[in-house]
XYZ file of C-alpha atoms in Angstrom:
668
model
C 34.154 -4.283 5.054
C 37.328 -2.205 3.549
C 37.316 -1.590 0.070
C 40.670 -0.295 -1.714
C 40.266 3.196 -3.776
C 40.099 1.429 -7.053
C 36.983 -1.517 -5.139
C 35.697 2.501 -4.139
C 35.739 3.635 -7.992
C 34.078 0.387 -9.312
C 31.504 0.609 -6.686
C 30.614 5.000 -8.025
C 30.988 4.109 -11.948
C 28.126 1.143 -11.242
C 25.765 2.980 -9.213
C 26.194 6.465 -11.141
C 25.647 3.494 -14.250
C 22.382 2.397 -12.411
C 21.027 5.933 -12.094
C 21.533 6.704 -15.244
C 19.517 3.775 -16.401
C 16.954 5.290 -14.312
C 16.793 8.735 -15.350
C 17.010 7.709 -19.102
C 13.832 5.133 -18.469
C 12.210 7.967 -16.887
C 12.791 10.454 -19.988
C 11.302 7.493 -22.167
C 8.179 7.287 -19.804
C 7.670 10.597 -19.455
C 7.951 11.014 -23.374
C 5.389 8.604 -24.788
C 3.491 10.120 -21.533
C 3.756 13.618 -23.543
C 3.168 11.389 -27.098
C 1.372 8.598 -27.000
C 2.438 7.423 -30.625
C 3.438 3.808 -29.415
C 1.286 1.128 -28.874
C 0.404 0.265 -25.409
C 1.710 -3.484 -26.114
C 4.727 -2.180 -27.235
C 4.579 0.338 -24.952
C 4.800 -2.396 -21.951
C 7.232 -4.811 -23.399
C 9.319 -1.864 -22.930
C 8.902 -1.051 -20.263
C 8.552 -4.162 -18.713
C 12.576 -4.919 -19.609
C 13.473 -1.170 -18.825
C 12.281 -1.490 -15.300
C 13.595 -5.015 -14.452
C 17.278 -4.220 -15.570
C 17.296 -0.947 -13.749
C 16.477 -3.003 -11.091
C 19.078 -5.485 -11.831
C 21.640 -2.969 -11.918
C 20.949 -1.957 -8.332
C 20.568 -5.337 -7.113
C 24.188 -6.176 -8.567
C 25.958 -3.137 -7.150
C 24.230 -4.717 -3.573
C 25.453 -8.551 -4.468
C 28.394 -6.681 -5.204
C 29.045 -4.822 -2.511
C 28.673 -8.000 -0.260
C 30.820 -10.345 -2.391
C 27.965 -12.613 -3.424
C 29.851 -13.826 -6.248
C 27.024 -16.579 -6.921
C 24.210 -13.724 -7.020
C 25.701 -11.529 -8.899
C 26.153 -14.729 -11.579
C 22.048 -15.077 -10.815
C 20.945 -11.570 -11.308
C 23.809 -11.073 -14.551
C 22.632 -14.209 -16.562
C 18.842 -13.110 -15.734
C 19.575 -9.417 -17.222
C 21.168 -10.624 -20.165
C 17.581 -13.173 -20.529
C 15.779 -9.791 -20.001
C 17.621 -8.095 -22.396
C 17.312 -10.621 -25.353
C 13.586 -11.611 -24.500
C 12.098 -7.776 -24.771
C 14.519 -6.717 -27.672
C 13.328 -9.925 -29.459
C 9.176 -9.197 -28.845
C 9.784 -5.606 -29.715
C 11.400 -6.662 -33.186
C 8.863 -9.094 -33.848
C 5.973 -7.559 -32.463
C 4.214 -7.596 -35.375
C 4.292 -10.723 -36.192
C 3.526 -12.294 -32.420
C 0.909 -10.273 -32.003
C -0.692 -10.233 -36.012
C 0.425 -13.284 -38.254
C 1.416 -15.787 -35.294
C -0.919 -15.613 -32.032
C -1.292 -18.669 -30.403
C 1.842 -20.559 -31.918
C 5.338 -19.882 -31.950
C 8.748 -21.009 -33.406
C 11.119 -23.308 -30.970
C 13.256 -21.231 -30.409
C 10.910 -18.933 -28.726
C 9.182 -21.243 -26.360
C 12.512 -21.799 -25.420
C 12.691 -17.949 -25.261
C 9.966 -18.151 -23.338
C 10.312 -20.365 -20.762
C 13.600 -18.607 -19.762
C 11.674 -15.834 -19.239
C 9.598 -16.656 -16.985
C 12.250 -18.495 -14.590
C 13.361 -14.614 -14.406
C 10.677 -13.652 -13.820
C 9.889 -16.112 -11.218
C 13.587 -15.625 -9.796
C 12.751 -11.961 -9.408
C 9.814 -12.441 -7.893
C 11.496 -14.348 -5.336
C 14.249 -11.895 -4.680
C 11.786 -9.587 -4.256
C 8.836 -10.874 -2.290
C 10.175 -14.275 -0.339
C 9.707 -18.146 -1.057
C 5.860 -17.621 -0.053
C 5.354 -15.350 -2.848
C 7.384 -17.857 -4.860
C 5.333 -21.363 -3.869
C 2.015 -19.324 -4.975
C 3.000 -18.621 -8.018
C 4.760 -21.597 -8.756
C 1.635 -23.809 -7.652
C -0.872 -21.835 -10.024
C 1.437 -22.811 -13.166
C 1.764 -26.395 -11.907
C -2.279 -26.271 -11.230
C -3.150 -25.058 -14.971
C -0.416 -27.709 -16.592
C -1.125 -30.441 -14.452
C -5.294 -29.099 -13.606
C -6.738 -33.107 -15.532
C -5.175 -34.219 -11.850
C -6.532 -32.010 -9.542
C -9.741 -33.370 -7.291
C -13.696 -32.912 -7.605
C -14.476 -29.446 -9.408
C -10.792 -27.875 -9.818
C -10.518 -30.581 -12.976
C -9.247 -29.119 -16.144
C -7.820 -30.675 -19.137
C -4.596 -29.042 -18.696
C -2.548 -27.043 -20.559
C 0.974 -28.174 -22.471
C 4.112 -26.023 -21.717
C 3.761 -24.977 -24.570
C 0.183 -22.972 -24.319
C 1.719 -22.405 -21.084
C 4.455 -20.194 -22.248
C 2.135 -18.645 -24.968
C -0.282 -17.455 -22.067
C 2.225 -15.874 -20.171
C 5.092 -14.228 -21.995
C 4.290 -15.228 -26.441
C 0.136 -13.646 -26.612
C 1.164 -10.444 -25.057
C -0.817 -11.594 -22.429
C -0.140 -13.308 -19.239
C 3.461 -11.206 -18.365
C 2.691 -8.365 -20.322
C -1.059 -8.168 -19.503
C -4.183 -5.632 -18.935
C -2.949 -5.447 -15.040
C 0.929 -4.638 -16.508
C -0.386 -2.018 -18.758
C -2.245 -0.084 -15.895
C 1.159 -0.192 -13.436
C 3.179 1.177 -17.184
C 0.796 3.905 -18.265
C -0.740 4.677 -15.075
C 0.669 3.630 -11.820
C 4.548 4.298 -12.431
C 4.812 7.615 -13.185
C 3.243 7.953 -9.388
C 5.802 6.736 -8.039
C 7.806 8.865 -9.908
C 6.766 11.475 -8.129
C 6.500 9.823 -4.684
C 10.463 8.928 -5.813
C 10.156 13.246 -6.684
C 9.284 14.016 -3.515
C 11.754 11.783 -1.351
C 14.598 13.637 -3.446
C 13.731 17.135 -2.821
C 12.961 15.772 0.950
C 9.275 15.973 1.609
C 9.404 13.407 3.210
C 11.534 15.189 5.908
C 8.831 17.794 5.825
C 6.264 15.158 6.650
C 8.303 14.437 9.536
C 8.858 18.146 10.837
C 5.598 18.281 10.707
C 4.576 14.761 12.742
C 7.233 16.090 15.459
C 5.466 19.629 15.395
C 2.174 18.169 16.421
C 4.063 15.744 18.836
C 4.967 19.010 20.596
C 0.888 20.113 20.731
C -0.543 16.734 22.241
C 0.503 14.584 24.428
C 0.149 11.314 22.527
C 1.116 13.431 19.370
C 4.281 10.956 18.675
C 2.152 7.917 18.330
C -0.381 9.913 16.069
C 2.518 12.026 14.001
C 3.809 8.411 12.936
C 0.531 7.350 11.511
C -0.490 10.311 9.938
C 3.275 10.277 8.217
C 2.811 7.078 7.496
C -0.588 6.989 6.089
C 0.619 10.145 3.842
C 4.089 8.645 2.754
C 2.239 4.778 2.019
C -0.609 5.471 0.222
C 2.334 6.662 -2.460
C 4.341 3.634 -1.696
C 2.483 0.759 -2.526
C 3.804 -1.792 -0.475
C 3.325 -1.948 3.232
C 6.452 -3.670 3.592
C 8.215 -0.528 1.813
C 6.606 2.042 3.483
C 7.022 0.274 7.570
C 10.466 0.305 6.269
C 10.407 4.315 5.186
C 9.053 5.436 8.042
C 9.804 2.825 10.468
C 13.032 3.836 10.464
C 12.562 6.755 11.592
C 9.353 6.933 13.609
C 9.747 3.952 15.743
C 12.472 4.617 17.456
C 10.635 7.527 18.404
C 8.026 6.819 19.777
C 10.575 4.064 21.456
C 12.202 6.738 22.876
C 9.607 9.307 24.138
C 8.600 5.738 26.564
C 6.225 3.513 24.323
C 7.215 0.067 24.499
C 8.667 -1.537 21.508
C 5.671 -3.398 20.927
C 2.965 -0.966 20.547
C 5.155 1.313 18.674
C 5.134 -1.408 15.983
C 1.969 -2.105 16.308
C 1.156 1.569 15.599
C 3.978 1.929 12.668
C 2.701 -1.606 10.734
C -1.005 -0.259 11.406
C -0.814 3.241 9.487
C 1.706 1.590 7.090
C -0.910 -0.862 6.023
C -3.814 1.678 5.768
C -1.184 4.084 4.140
C -2.393 1.428 1.432
C -5.907 2.178 0.914
C -5.872 6.042 1.610
C -6.762 7.973 -1.838
C -6.248 9.980 -3.914
C -3.148 6.735 -4.657
C -4.503 3.667 -2.564
C -1.359 2.600 -3.450
C -2.255 1.982 -7.437
C -4.944 -0.661 -6.677
C -7.621 2.309 -7.337
C -6.110 2.946 -10.879
C -6.399 -1.124 -10.935
C -10.406 -1.798 -10.213
C -11.276 1.306 -12.660
C -9.415 -0.354 -15.075
C -11.369 -3.481 -14.432
C -14.608 -2.220 -13.397
C -14.876 0.223 -16.511
C -15.221 2.863 -14.367
C -13.501 6.696 -13.841
C -10.645 6.400 -11.391
C -13.073 9.943 -9.928
C -15.341 7.330 -9.220
C -12.848 4.902 -6.982
C -12.153 7.834 -5.750
C -15.191 9.100 -4.600
C -16.240 5.494 -3.461
C -12.224 5.232 -1.295
C -12.724 8.528 0.662
C -15.829 7.986 3.533
C -14.294 4.262 4.907
C -10.324 5.860 4.327
C -12.081 8.080 6.696
C -13.460 5.856 8.867
C -10.026 4.337 9.443
C -7.828 7.152 10.041
C -11.241 8.299 12.667
C -10.885 4.657 14.165
C -7.161 4.170 14.261
C -6.900 8.085 15.380
C -8.748 7.892 18.736
C -6.918 3.964 18.962
C -3.295 5.064 19.046
C -4.354 7.854 21.042
C -6.035 5.558 23.772
C -2.996 3.602 23.563
C -0.207 6.538 23.452
C -2.185 7.717 26.554
C -1.725 5.093 28.777
C 2.047 4.716 27.749
C 3.095 8.335 28.100
C 0.856 7.842 31.940
C 3.368 9.826 34.266
C 6.383 9.421 31.214
C 7.691 13.476 30.446
C 9.254 13.254 26.904
C 10.382 17.040 25.325
C 10.315 16.642 21.761
C 12.659 18.008 19.963
C 13.018 18.924 16.013
C 16.876 19.644 15.916
C 17.341 16.260 17.591
C 16.561 14.564 14.690
C 17.437 17.491 12.031
C 20.066 19.717 11.296
C 17.537 22.537 12.300
C 14.218 23.960 13.533
C 12.240 25.508 10.355
C 10.524 28.532 10.820
C 7.295 29.052 11.030
C 7.924 30.438 6.826
C 9.519 28.150 5.675
C 7.424 25.264 6.664
C 4.794 27.322 5.026
C 7.330 27.994 1.997
C 8.065 23.897 2.052
C 4.160 23.442 2.231
C 3.288 24.895 -1.191
C 6.081 23.783 -3.036
C 5.331 20.113 -2.341
C 1.677 21.084 -1.932
C 1.469 23.108 -5.084
C 2.382 19.799 -7.859
C -0.361 17.593 -4.927
C -3.707 20.657 -5.998
C -2.235 19.825 -10.003
C -2.920 16.639 -9.364
C -6.522 16.947 -7.114
C -7.626 19.694 -10.066
C -6.400 17.456 -13.160
C -7.804 14.374 -11.746
C -11.197 15.376 -10.028
C -12.458 18.652 -11.208
C -10.694 19.078 -15.123
C -11.481 15.061 -14.975
C -8.264 14.339 -17.632
C -6.808 11.149 -17.703
C -4.830 9.463 -15.409
C -1.274 9.223 -17.286
C -2.089 13.223 -18.227
C -2.718 14.283 -14.974
C 0.365 12.264 -13.658
C 1.955 14.069 -16.612
C 1.561 16.931 -15.366
C 2.068 16.191 -11.690
C 5.330 15.081 -12.022
C 5.997 18.312 -14.366
C 5.302 20.255 -11.381
C 7.242 18.713 -9.128
C 10.173 19.329 -11.006
C 9.166 22.664 -11.276
C 8.336 23.268 -7.596
C 11.165 21.278 -6.502
C 13.860 22.832 -8.108
C 12.428 26.594 -8.529
C 11.752 26.780 -5.087
C 15.278 26.482 -3.455
C 17.032 28.282 -7.049
C 14.392 32.052 -6.154
C 15.542 31.246 -2.568
C 18.803 31.517 -3.292
C 19.388 34.093 -5.752
C 16.795 36.210 -3.489
C 19.588 35.573 -0.474
C 22.572 36.325 -2.630
C 22.954 32.463 -2.260
C 25.514 30.633 -4.811
C 23.326 29.584 -7.511
C 25.829 27.106 -9.370
C 26.737 25.071 -6.238
C 22.283 25.142 -5.009
C 21.621 24.232 -9.240
C 23.720 21.173 -8.800
C 22.427 20.076 -5.179
C 19.099 20.017 -6.819
C 20.705 17.899 -10.441
C 21.931 15.662 -7.864
C 18.551 15.171 -5.185
C 16.576 15.034 -8.726
C 18.878 12.420 -9.994
C 18.987 10.575 -6.872
C 14.649 11.157 -7.142
C 15.057 9.459 -10.256
C 16.258 6.593 -9.336
C 14.542 5.994 -5.745
C 11.400 5.734 -8.074
C 12.436 2.927 -10.572
C 13.511 1.196 -7.418
C 10.469 1.327 -5.676
C 8.604 0.743 -8.916
C 10.736 -2.172 -9.831
C 9.442 -4.866 -7.352
C 5.724 -3.580 -8.358
C 6.481 -4.424 -11.276
C 7.801 -7.305 -11.511
C 5.443 -9.115 -8.936
C 2.075 -7.938 -10.940
C 4.183 -9.209 -14.506
C 4.132 -12.449 -11.944
C 0.224 -11.982 -11.111
C -0.760 -11.325 -14.487
C 0.250 -14.234 -15.431
C -0.487 -16.345 -12.754
C -4.635 -14.998 -13.239
C -4.473 -15.292 -16.493
C -3.410 -18.768 -16.298
C -6.512 -19.148 -13.724
C -8.862 -17.368 -15.408
C -7.790 -20.293 -19.373
C -8.657 -23.017 -16.026
C -11.909 -21.871 -15.786
C -11.228 -21.233 -11.774
C -12.936 -18.316 -10.715
C -16.072 -19.789 -11.718
C -15.058 -22.556 -10.076
C -15.100 -20.841 -6.638
C -18.138 -19.170 -6.924
C -19.806 -22.561 -7.138
C -17.697 -23.334 -4.746
C -18.833 -20.665 -2.416
C -22.202 -20.568 -2.617
C -22.522 -24.765 -1.929
C -19.921 -24.363 1.157
C -22.118 -21.447 2.382
C -25.909 -23.093 1.928
C -26.947 -19.671 0.163
C -26.196 -18.918 3.927
C -24.363 -15.188 2.351
C -23.276 -14.243 5.669
C -21.170 -17.520 5.729
C -20.187 -16.331 2.301
C -18.502 -14.133 2.671
C -17.110 -14.469 5.937
C -15.541 -17.538 3.565
C -14.219 -15.415 1.070
C -12.613 -12.555 3.525
C -10.867 -15.574 5.176
C -9.508 -16.268 1.350
C -8.491 -12.680 0.859
C -6.986 -12.298 3.308
C -5.005 -16.130 3.253
C -4.374 -15.313 -1.483
C -2.439 -11.814 -0.150
C -0.381 -12.803 2.549
C 3.193 -11.098 1.323
C 1.702 -9.417 -1.094
C 2.183 -6.151 -2.060
C -1.291 -4.222 -1.842
C -1.917 -3.993 -6.111
C -0.641 -7.097 -6.448
C -2.801 -8.972 -3.757
C -6.019 -7.176 -4.840
C -5.799 -8.040 -8.585
C -5.500 -12.723 -7.343
C -8.751 -11.399 -5.034
C -10.462 -9.328 -7.714
C -10.200 -12.648 -10.325
C -11.059 -14.985 -7.970
C -13.253 -13.939 -5.194
C -15.443 -10.261 -5.759
C -16.837 -12.398 -8.829
C -18.560 -14.843 -6.881
C -19.859 -12.541 -4.922
C -21.277 -10.461 -7.520
C -22.595 -13.434 -8.822
C -24.427 -15.233 -6.564
C -25.127 -12.947 -4.418
C -25.524 -10.224 -6.407
C -22.660 -7.271 -4.230
C -22.658 -4.523 -6.205
C -20.378 -4.991 -8.357
C -17.924 -1.683 -6.444
C -18.849 -2.633 -3.259
C -17.031 -6.281 -3.581
C -14.410 -4.703 -4.996
C -13.767 -2.369 -2.228
C -14.444 -5.626 -0.028
C -11.751 -8.455 -1.288
C -9.400 -5.196 -1.774
C -9.239 -4.086 1.856
C -9.378 -8.172 2.872
C -6.340 -8.761 0.850
C -4.444 -5.245 2.534
C -5.380 -6.426 6.342
C -3.413 -9.590 4.760
C -0.583 -7.229 5.958
C -1.245 -7.423 9.356
C -2.838 -11.137 9.549
C -0.629 -13.938 11.132
C 1.292 -15.596 10.497
C 2.841 -13.915 8.081
C 1.967 -10.442 8.687
C 4.604 -8.832 6.521
C 4.268 -4.963 7.612
C 4.601 -6.727 11.411
C 7.539 -8.399 10.349
C 9.562 -5.387 8.982
C 8.462 -2.896 12.283
C 9.462 -5.898 14.160
C 12.853 -5.776 12.813
C 12.465 -2.127 13.076
C 11.449 -2.032 17.019
C 13.822 -5.566 18.172
C 10.186 -6.151 19.499
C 8.571 -9.683 19.572
C 6.543 -11.011 16.363
C 3.305 -12.124 18.389
C 2.834 -9.201 21.007
C 3.549 -6.807 18.566
C 0.796 -8.741 16.488
C -1.465 -8.937 18.940
C -1.533 -4.956 19.513
C -1.663 -4.038 15.855
C -5.244 -6.081 15.792
C -6.644 -4.583 18.593
C -5.456 -0.750 16.993
C -6.876 -1.880 13.312
C -10.111 -4.395 14.543
C -12.594 -1.533 13.008
C -10.920 -2.045 10.008
C -11.639 -5.716 9.793
C -15.104 -5.201 10.831
C -15.139 -2.644 7.706
C -15.238 -4.739 4.919
C -18.389 -6.526 5.656
C -20.305 -2.947 5.986
C -19.267 -2.671 2.607
C -21.437 -5.661 1.884
C -24.305 -4.937 4.292
C -24.343 -0.977 3.537
C -22.767 -0.554 0.239
C -24.283 2.747 0.047
C -20.838 2.943 1.777
C -19.124 3.239 -1.250
C -22.021 2.863 -3.963
C -24.136 5.577 -5.181
C -21.326 8.811 -4.456
C -22.093 11.620 -2.158
C -25.884 11.326 -1.545
C -27.453 12.050 2.093
C -27.558 8.264 2.531
C -24.096 7.798 1.909
C -23.009 10.192 4.703
C -25.473 9.042 6.766
C -25.019 5.746 7.431
C -20.667 6.578 6.142
C -21.307 8.956 9.835
C -23.050 5.902 11.621
C -20.750 3.500 10.827
C -17.915 5.731 11.456
C -19.149 5.707 15.514
C -19.180 2.578 15.297
C -15.615 2.442 14.401
C -14.792 4.568 17.576
C -16.812 2.115 19.885
C -14.331 -0.593 18.881
C -11.373 1.439 19.383
C -12.892 2.127 22.467
C -13.885 -0.524 24.331
C -10.478 -2.407 22.899
C -8.267 0.188 23.112
C -9.919 2.780 26.555
C -7.430 1.694 29.174
C -9.305 4.703 31.998
C -12.047 3.861 34.315
C -14.764 1.477 32.597
C -18.002 1.747 36.276
C -15.868 -0.211 38.280
C -12.153 -1.955 38.814
C -13.451 -5.242 38.309
C -12.700 -7.412 35.978
C -16.330 -8.503 35.527
C -17.440 -5.192 35.155
C -14.368 -4.540 33.166
C -14.354 -7.050 30.395
C -18.228 -7.626 29.784
C -18.789 -3.932 29.074
C -15.803 -3.313 26.581
C -17.811 -6.588 24.915
C -20.782 -4.687 24.833
C -18.680 -1.381 23.299
C -16.723 -3.753 20.560
C -20.054 -5.832 19.618
C -22.439 -2.726 19.816
C -19.398 -0.941 17.572
C -19.963 -4.263 14.430
C -23.411 -3.850 14.913
C -23.580 -0.517 14.369
C -21.115 -0.706 11.925
C -22.179 -3.726 9.197
C -26.427 -4.269 10.870
C -28.618 -3.831 6.651
C -31.197 -2.284 9.038
C -30.213 1.844 9.507
C -32.891 1.766 12.835
C -31.082 -0.633 14.713
C -27.725 1.213 13.930
C -28.950 4.145 15.192
C -29.799 2.684 18.710
C -26.482 1.164 18.534
C -24.759 4.702 18.039
C -27.359 5.685 20.949
C -26.141 2.950 23.090
C -21.996 3.568 22.770
C -23.198 7.046 23.210
C -25.337 6.846 26.215
C -22.135 4.421 27.547
C -19.318 7.217 27.142
C -21.431 9.537 28.533
C -22.098 7.833 32.280
C -18.595 6.615 31.979
C -17.610 9.384 32.323
C -19.039 10.416 34.455
C -18.069 10.471 37.322
C -14.217 11.093 36.589
C -15.535 15.267 36.015
C -17.389 15.043 39.242
C -14.186 13.470 40.889
C -11.566 16.428 38.952
C -14.462 19.176 40.092
C -14.947 17.922 43.339
C -11.403 16.510 44.217
C -12.752 13.294 45.587
C -10.741 10.820 45.546
C -11.519 7.558 42.959
C -12.359 4.218 44.143
C -9.181 2.196 44.772
C -7.571 0.472 41.629
C -9.228 2.924 39.243
C -7.646 5.645 37.415
C -9.492 8.983 36.240
C -9.580 9.495 32.734
C -6.818 11.085 31.748
C -7.770 11.762 27.615
């Protein structure tokens, strides 16, 4: 599209306005974090309105560029409704919260209904029709619950009560999870935006490329590492796949890896970032709040499962990468993808520049045990200091143009502020919608009903109940970002496991979190795979198949939390570490059986497939079976099979003897 000079100037002005709004929003959030003098609910009202306006401004600019007049009208009306609602709720805060609880004036009901429509519209824009259908179905269930069949029936809510629940009583869209996003999660996403603005993501990619120079499957492994690091902050499988996949997938394809495999690797890594401490896609903060425990307890509980995830995916991707790159040569060159190659000294400086703020976060959360809000605040401050200070100091030392450097850094900072707001806004919107849905469902009594229904359907058999809960959690999480999916399943499914089967609270919540996260890889929605497929230009179903092969141990891991809860409950005891080590070997067994492409004793499929199945079954039992002795036997058999499997290729290498026809010695 060719723009006139006036059109270009309008676009530049509009972009500047959106950036200015983002900066003002962040300055206000930082001021609140410093002072904390405003009521948390009122802060959430203003926060949600502000971040929605920034999002709408960005969407308006994009719609203007595309010439989509109808969308511009819808976005403009949404912005007007959001501003009016936010101002009205702020000005009348005390009256609505303390005086007219449970009731409202006619124009207030109309305003609330209009704002609900705006939230639905924005949810549709951000996450599509599937998610919109879930929200609308929940609202209709709340209103027309008296027509629901059997145990799902309830008295039904009037339109006025629905408006009260979702907006006017400061629950719903302004409820507890929205408050967590406003006061805990927001600053972490500003941190992510600043990291990207100052070039941390480029540094991660540079390090990944350097790793690829050392290990033959390093291109694929570097994609996993980079995606996990970045994905732990972004809070969305789809967003992470888009951010890192646009770089890693073409690089993997360039190295000789098939598009389906490259897309599968990236989608698994992007999904895994959501369960990687310390941020865990913002779900860790929500879990701590829902369970009434400290964030540090959630963090410690998540470390061993994250290690199992990373270890099993690492070995699976290594096997897959070796097979894909067999017989091919690929010279990794950093300069092909970046302007110049950094020296080792420059890399160290950049690692300190970006690692320093992260260490501030770890020390404040883990050692000093300050609050999440305060820790996030000082992490952002540290990022601003090191992000600005290191380049300025280096330029001054080298005698460069200090003014030009400062101007460049100001531009990067502004970009970081805007990027942080753009990452945050869809999450805040979707959480507002989910919070409203959860409050409606809880008011209808559906969590208790689901608890009884799960017990009834399983006939009291725990394994069947857990499988049903796992499937339901995946279905409820389809197409949603991590924190939104977790909020839904934590409200509806986790209580059933706790109340009916006496699963420890933390184990139940980690179970549903992992299940909800895995919805990003599970067909037919598989949102992470959809994005990866678009970048890779691959077949969706074959990409799903590759992703499922690589991630299969992670589908087993939630069941391990139920039958071996010491993996996540009780801190780092000897029992926890031993159980984690056994589960890790079991995960290796599953990955070996599904992804290893070397010799399985004999080339005949009548030998290969049973042996592969044996590895998978033994791995599942080692991870899940509740008796430690049985688990130890399983990992002993896995180790024995691997030694036998490797014995002949090693002997052939030493003697120079030939391999059997059709069989290939292992190159791993």
